[in-house]
mmCIF file with all atom_site columns, C-alpha atoms in Angstrom:
data_model
loop_
_atom_site.group_PDB
_atom_site.id
_atom_site.type_symbol
_atom_site.label_atom_id
_atom_site.label_alt_id
_atom_site.label_comp_id
_atom_site.label_asym_id
_atom_site.label_entity_id
_atom_site.label_seq_id
_atom_site.pdbx_PDB_ins_code
_atom_site.Cartn_x
_atom_site.Cartn_y
_atom_site.Cartn_z
_atom_site.occupancy
_atom_site.B_iso_or_equiv
_atom_site.pdbx_formal_charge
_atom_site.auth_seq_id
_atom_site.auth_comp_id
_atom_site.auth_asym_id
_atom_site.auth_atom_id
_atom_site.pdbx_PDB_model_num
ATOM 1   C CA . MET A 1 1   ? -20.630 -28.042 9.438   1.00 0.00 ? 281 MET A CA 1
ATOM 2   C CA . ARG A 1 2   ? -22.557 -25.013 8.156   1.00 0.00 ? 282 ARG A CA 1
ATOM 3   C CA . THR A 1 3   ? -21.105 -22.758 11.438  1.00 0.00 ? 283 THR A CA 1
ATOM 4   C CA . VAL A 1 4   ? -17.858 -23.479 10.084  1.00 0.00 ? 284 VAL A CA 1
ATOM 5   C CA . SER A 1 5   ? -18.455 -22.635 6.311   1.00 0.00 ? 285 SER A CA 1
ATOM 6   C CA . TYR A 1 6   ? -20.436 -19.596 7.641   1.00 0.00 ? 286 TYR A CA 1
ATOM 7   C CA . ALA A 1 7   ? -17.825 -17.955 9.271   1.00 0.00 ? 287 ALA A CA 1
ATOM 8   C CA . PHE A 1 8   ? -15.033 -19.084 6.679   1.00 0.00 ? 288 PHE A CA 1
ATOM 9   C CA . GLY A 1 9   ? -17.238 -17.231 4.519   1.00 0.00 ? 289 GLY A CA 1
ATOM 10  C CA . VAL A 1 10  ? -17.614 -13.858 6.576   1.00 0.00 ? 290 VAL A CA 1
ATOM 11  C CA . LEU A 1 11  ? -13.845 -14.282 7.789   1.00 0.00 ? 291 LEU A CA 1
ATOM 12  C CA . VAL A 1 12  ? -13.303 -13.873 4.053   1.00 0.00 ? 292 VAL A CA 1
ATOM 13  C CA . GLY A 1 13  ? -15.581 -11.401 3.440   1.00 0.00 ? 293 GLY A CA 1
ATOM 14  C CA . LEU A 1 14  ? -14.014 -9.192  6.058   1.00 0.00 ? 294 LEU A CA 1
ATOM 15  C CA . ILE A 1 15  ? -10.749 -9.691  4.855   1.00 0.00 ? 295 ILE A CA 1
ATOM 16  C CA . LEU A 1 16  ? -11.000 -8.643  1.185   1.00 0.00 ? 296 LEU A CA 1
ATOM 17  C CA . GLN A 1 17  ? -13.313 -6.050  2.489   1.00 0.00 ? 297 GLN A CA 1
ATOM 18  C CA . LEU A 1 18  ? -10.499 -4.368  4.683   1.00 0.00 ? 298 LEU A CA 1
ATOM 19  C CA . ALA A 1 19  ? -7.897  -4.512  1.669   1.00 0.00 ? 299 ALA A CA 1
ATOM 20  C CA . VAL A 1 20  ? -10.242 -3.361  -0.674  1.00 0.00 ? 300 VAL A CA 1
ATOM 21  C CA . THR A 1 21  ? -10.738 -0.525  2.050   1.00 0.00 ? 301 THR A CA 1
ATOM 22  C CA . HIS A 1 22  ? -6.975  0.003   3.135   1.00 0.00 ? 302 HIS A CA 1
ATOM 23  C CA . GLN A 1 23  ? -6.071  0.824   -0.724  1.00 0.00 ? 303 GLN A CA 1
ATOM 24  C CA . ARG A 1 24  ? -8.808  3.571   -0.795  1.00 0.00 ? 304 ARG A CA 1
ATOM 25  C CA . THR A 1 25  ? -8.103  5.254   1.827   1.00 0.00 ? 305 THR A CA 1
ATOM 26  C CA . ASN A 1 26  ? -4.085  5.034   1.283   1.00 0.00 ? 306 ASN A CA 1
ATOM 27  C CA . GLY A 1 27  ? -3.737  5.914   -1.818  1.00 0.00 ? 307 GLY A CA 1
ATOM 28  C CA . GLU A 1 28  ? -0.793  5.955   -3.985  1.00 0.00 ? 308 GLU A CA 1
ATOM 29  C CA . TYR A 1 29  ? 2.877   6.273   -1.878  1.00 0.00 ? 309 TYR A CA 1
ATOM 30  C CA . CYS A 1 30  ? 4.882   9.450   -3.276  1.00 0.00 ? 310 CYS A CA 1
ATOM 31  C CA . HIS A 1 31  ? 9.107   8.131   -3.340  1.00 0.00 ? 311 HIS A CA 1
ATOM 32  C CA . GLY A 1 32  ? 11.516  9.551   -1.081  1.00 0.00 ? 312 GLY A CA 1
ATOM 33  C CA . TRP A 1 33  ? 13.528  12.057  -3.806  1.00 0.00 ? 313 TRP A CA 1
ATOM 34  C CA . LYS A 1 34  ? 16.604  14.329  -3.742  1.00 0.00 ? 314 LYS A CA 1
ATOM 35  C CA . ASN A 1 35  ? 15.187  17.968  -3.912  1.00 0.00 ? 315 ASN A CA 1
ATOM 36  C CA . ALA A 1 36  ? 17.250  20.475  -6.177  1.00 0.00 ? 316 ALA A CA 1
ATOM 37  C CA . GLN A 1 37  ? 19.782  21.260  -3.120  1.00 0.00 ? 317 GLN A CA 1
ATOM 38  C CA . SER A 1 38  ? 20.227  17.142  -2.942  1.00 0.00 ? 318 SER A CA 1
ATOM 39  C CA . THR A 1 39  ? 18.375  17.351  0.418   1.00 0.00 ? 319 THR A CA 1
ATOM 40  C CA . LEU A 1 40  ? 16.837  13.829  1.051   1.00 0.00 ? 320 LEU A CA 1
ATOM 41  C CA . ARG A 1 41  ? 13.558  14.076  1.100   1.00 0.00 ? 321 ARG A CA 1
ATOM 42  C CA . GLU A 1 42  ? 11.677  11.208  2.865   1.00 0.00 ? 322 GLU A CA 1
ATOM 43  C CA . GLY A 1 43  ? 8.724   10.026  1.211   1.00 0.00 ? 323 GLY A CA 1
ATOM 44  C CA . PHE A 1 44  ? 5.136   9.740   2.274   1.00 0.00 ? 324 PHE A CA 1
ATOM 45  C CA . HIS A 1 45  ? 1.226   7.837   1.633   1.00 0.00 ? 325 HIS A CA 1
ATOM 46  C CA . CYS A 1 46  ? -1.022  10.105  0.339   1.00 0.00 ? 326 CYS A CA 1
ATOM 47  C CA . PRO A 1 47  ? -3.310  11.742  1.571   1.00 0.00 ? 327 PRO A CA 1
ATOM 48  C CA . ASP A 1 48  ? -0.588  13.316  3.999   1.00 0.00 ? 328 ASP A CA 1
ATOM 49  C CA . LEU A 1 49  ? -1.354  14.748  7.091   1.00 0.00 ? 329 LEU A CA 1
ATOM 50  C CA . HIS A 1 50  ? -2.365  18.225  5.846   1.00 0.00 ? 330 HIS A CA 1
ATOM 51  C CA . ASP A 1 51  ? -4.351  16.749  2.881   1.00 0.00 ? 331 ASP A CA 1
ATOM 52  C CA . GLN A 1 52  ? -8.221  16.706  1.624   1.00 0.00 ? 332 GLN A CA 1
ATOM 53  C CA . ARG A 1 53  ? -9.272  13.211  1.470   1.00 0.00 ? 333 ARG A CA 1
ATOM 54  C CA . GLU A 1 54  ? -9.338  13.424  -1.905  1.00 0.00 ? 334 GLU A CA 1
ATOM 55  C CA . ALA A 1 55  ? -5.719  13.846  -2.530  1.00 0.00 ? 335 ALA A CA 1
ATOM 56  C CA . VAL A 1 56  ? -4.680  10.368  -2.874  1.00 0.00 ? 336 VAL A CA 1
ATOM 57  C CA . ILE A 1 57  ? -2.723  10.794  -5.992  1.00 0.00 ? 337 ILE A CA 1
ATOM 58  C CA . CYS A 1 58  ? 0.953   11.709  -5.932  1.00 0.00 ? 338 CYS A CA 1
ATOM 59  C CA . CYS A 1 59  ? 1.284   14.699  -8.231  1.00 0.00 ? 339 CYS A CA 1
ATOM 60  C CA . GLY A 1 60  ? 3.994   17.182  -8.732  1.00 0.00 ? 340 GLY A CA 1
ATOM 61  C CA . THR A 1 61  ? 7.555   17.109  -10.364 1.00 0.00 ? 341 THR A CA 1
ATOM 62  C CA . CYS A 1 62  ? 10.557  14.935  -9.606  1.00 0.00 ? 342 CYS A CA 1
ATOM 63  C CA . GLU A 1 63  ? 12.157  17.558  -7.557  1.00 0.00 ? 343 GLU A CA 1
ATOM 64  C CA . LEU A 1 64  ? 8.654   18.849  -5.465  1.00 0.00 ? 344 LEU A CA 1
ATOM 65  C CA . ARG A 1 65  ? 5.959   15.661  -4.951  1.00 0.00 ? 345 ARG A CA 1
ATOM 66  C CA . TYR A 1 66  ? 2.783   16.332  -2.774  1.00 0.00 ? 346 TYR A CA 1
ATOM 67  C CA . CYS A 1 67  ? -0.487  14.955  -3.232  1.00 0.00 ? 347 CYS A CA 1
ATOM 68  C CA . CYS A 1 68  ? -3.675  15.876  -5.223  1.00 0.00 ? 348 CYS A CA 1
ATOM 69  C CA . PRO A 1 69  ? -7.296  14.547  -6.432  1.00 0.00 ? 349 PRO A CA 1
ATOM 70  C CA . LEU A 1 70  ? -6.219  14.609  -10.168 1.00 0.00 ? 350 LEU A CA 1
ATOM 71  C CA . THR A 1 71  ? -5.513  11.514  -11.743 1.00 0.00 ? 351 THR A CA 1
ATOM 72  C CA . LYS A 1 72  ? -4.407  14.100  -14.820 1.00 0.00 ? 352 LYS A CA 1
ATOM 73  C CA . ALA A 1 73  ? -2.013  15.848  -12.518 1.00 0.00 ? 353 ALA A CA 1
ATOM 74  C CA . ARG A 1 74  ? -0.412  12.261  -11.544 1.00 0.00 ? 354 ARG A CA 1
ATOM 75  C CA . LEU A 1 75  ? 3.728   12.444  -11.320 1.00 0.00 ? 355 LEU A CA 1
ATOM 76  C CA . ASP A 1 76  ? 4.947   8.648   -13.096 1.00 0.00 ? 356 ASP A CA 1
ATOM 77  C CA . GLN A 1 77  ? 7.546   8.572   -10.617 1.00 0.00 ? 357 GLN A CA 1
ATOM 78  C CA . GLY A 1 78  ? 9.247   6.054   -13.008 1.00 0.00 ? 358 GLY A CA 1
ATOM 79  C CA . ASN A 1 79  ? 10.689  8.725   -15.013 1.00 0.00 ? 359 ASN A CA 1
ATOM 80  C CA . CYS A 1 80  ? 12.259  10.143  -11.846 1.00 0.00 ? 360 CYS A CA 1
ATOM 81  C CA . TYR A 1 81  ? 15.721  9.344   -11.168 1.00 0.00 ? 361 TYR A CA 1
ATOM 82  C CA . ASN A 1 82  ? 16.421  11.406  -8.505  1.00 0.00 ? 362 ASN A CA 1
ATOM 83  C CA . HIS A 1 83  ? 14.919  8.948   -5.552  1.00 0.00 ? 363 HIS A CA 1
ATOM 84  C CA . GLU A 1 84  ? 17.277  5.786   -6.595  1.00 0.00 ? 364 GLU A CA 1
ATOM 85  C CA . HIS A 1 85  ? 18.898  5.747   -3.297  1.00 0.00 ? 365 HIS A CA 1
ATOM 86  C CA . VAL A 1 86  ? 16.545  7.107   -1.061  1.00 0.00 ? 366 VAL A CA 1
ATOM 87  C CA . LEU A 1 87  ? 15.380  4.492   1.357   1.00 0.00 ? 367 LEU A CA 1
ATOM 88  C CA . HIS A 1 88  ? 11.591  3.711   2.261   1.00 0.00 ? 368 HIS A CA 1
ATOM 89  C CA . PRO A 1 89  ? 11.190  4.512   6.130   1.00 0.00 ? 369 PRO A CA 1
ATOM 90  C CA . GLY A 1 90  ? 11.338  0.706   7.947   1.00 0.00 ? 370 GLY A CA 1
ATOM 91  C CA . THR A 1 91  ? 13.632  -0.492  5.418   1.00 0.00 ? 371 THR A CA 1
ATOM 92  C CA . SER A 1 92  ? 17.188  -1.203  4.992   1.00 0.00 ? 372 SER A CA 1
ATOM 93  C CA . ASN A 1 93  ? 19.560  -2.655  1.294   1.00 0.00 ? 373 ASN A CA 1
ATOM 94  C CA . ASP A 1 94  ? 19.085  -5.667  2.429   1.00 0.00 ? 374 ASP A CA 1
ATOM 95  C CA . GLU A 1 95  ? 15.148  -6.187  3.668   1.00 0.00 ? 375 GLU A CA 1
ATOM 96  C CA . LYS A 1 96  ? 12.290  -5.417  2.109   1.00 0.00 ? 376 LYS A CA 1
ATOM 97  C CA . THR A 1 97  ? 8.584   -5.582  3.840   1.00 0.00 ? 377 THR A CA 1
ATOM 98  C CA . PRO A 1 98  ? 6.115   -7.730  2.211   1.00 0.00 ? 378 PRO A CA 1
ATOM 99  C CA . SER A 1 99  ? 2.812   -5.558  0.914   1.00 0.00 ? 379 SER A CA 1
ATOM 100 C CA . THR A 1 100 ? -0.192  -5.626  2.796   1.00 0.00 ? 380 THR A CA 1
ATOM 101 C CA . ASN A 1 101 ? -1.984  -7.257  0.044   1.00 0.00 ? 381 ASN A CA 1
ATOM 102 C CA . ALA A 1 102 ? 0.339   -10.143 -0.249  1.00 0.00 ? 382 ALA A CA 1
ATOM 103 C CA . CYS A 1 103 ? -0.232  -10.787 3.581   1.00 0.00 ? 383 CYS A CA 1
ATOM 104 C CA . LEU A 1 104 ? -3.838  -10.990 3.455   1.00 0.00 ? 384 LEU A CA 1
ATOM 105 C CA . MET A 1 105 ? -3.586  -13.173 0.636   1.00 0.00 ? 385 MET A CA 1
ATOM 106 C CA . ARG A 1 106 ? -1.289  -15.794 2.442   1.00 0.00 ? 386 ARG A CA 1
ATOM 107 C CA . GLY A 1 107 ? -3.531  -15.654 5.440   1.00 0.00 ? 387 GLY A CA 1
ATOM 108 C CA . THR A 1 108 ? -6.666  -16.074 3.586   1.00 0.00 ? 388 THR A CA 1
ATOM 109 C CA . PHE A 1 109 ? -4.943  -19.096 2.169   1.00 0.00 ? 389 PHE A CA 1
ATOM 110 C CA . LEU A 1 110 ? -3.670  -20.437 5.502   1.00 0.00 ? 390 LEU A CA 1
ATOM 111 C CA . VAL A 1 111 ? -7.416  -19.982 7.185   1.00 0.00 ? 391 VAL A CA 1
ATOM 112 C CA . PHE A 1 112 ? -8.752  -21.877 3.913   1.00 0.00 ? 392 PHE A CA 1
ATOM 113 C CA . TYR A 1 113 ? -6.310  -24.862 4.088   1.00 0.00 ? 393 TYR A CA 1
ATOM 114 C CA . PHE A 1 114 ? -6.602  -25.328 7.750   1.00 0.00 ? 394 PHE A CA 1
ATOM 115 C CA . LEU A 1 115 ? -10.290 -25.346 7.623   1.00 0.00 ? 395 LEU A CA 1
ATOM 116 C CA . THR A 1 116 ? -10.625 -27.663 4.792   1.00 0.00 ? 396 THR A CA 1
ATOM 117 C CA . CYS A 1 117 ? -7.749  -30.313 6.176   1.00 0.00 ? 397 CYS A CA 1
ATOM 118 C CA . LYS A 1 118 ? -9.946  -30.044 9.262   1.00 0.00 ? 398 LYS A CA 1
ATOM 119 C CA . LYS A 1 119 ? -12.846 -30.452 7.353   1.00 0.00 ? 399 LYS A CA 1
ATOM 120 C CA . ASN A 1 120 ? -11.415 -34.139 5.895   1.00 0.00 ? 400 ASN A CA 1
ATOM 121 C CA . LEU A 1 121 ? -10.593 -35.140 9.175   1.00 0.00 ? 401 LEU A CA 1
#
């Protein structure tokens, strides 16, 4: 019985560590937008391919977004209205993919639930 409890604790710890690490390494998401020429630009996660690891903040202007390491330079994307009709990669108007954190929380709950049920049988 202790082995199951220990294994469960290790599993939960690894899942939580993965969630925290995933958040830290991916940084913010710069939403897609239309530039001054009305060209649709695809959104991206910070840091982008050509950025330093520390550039995890979406910065710039509503018409030109980039990744930077400065919190003071963060772009408040909620004030930008040139991205309302730009879809994120892999989504459509009808479907939205669940976030990684939501999936991790559901998975942790299911593991806990099944281990608890097995223990009570």
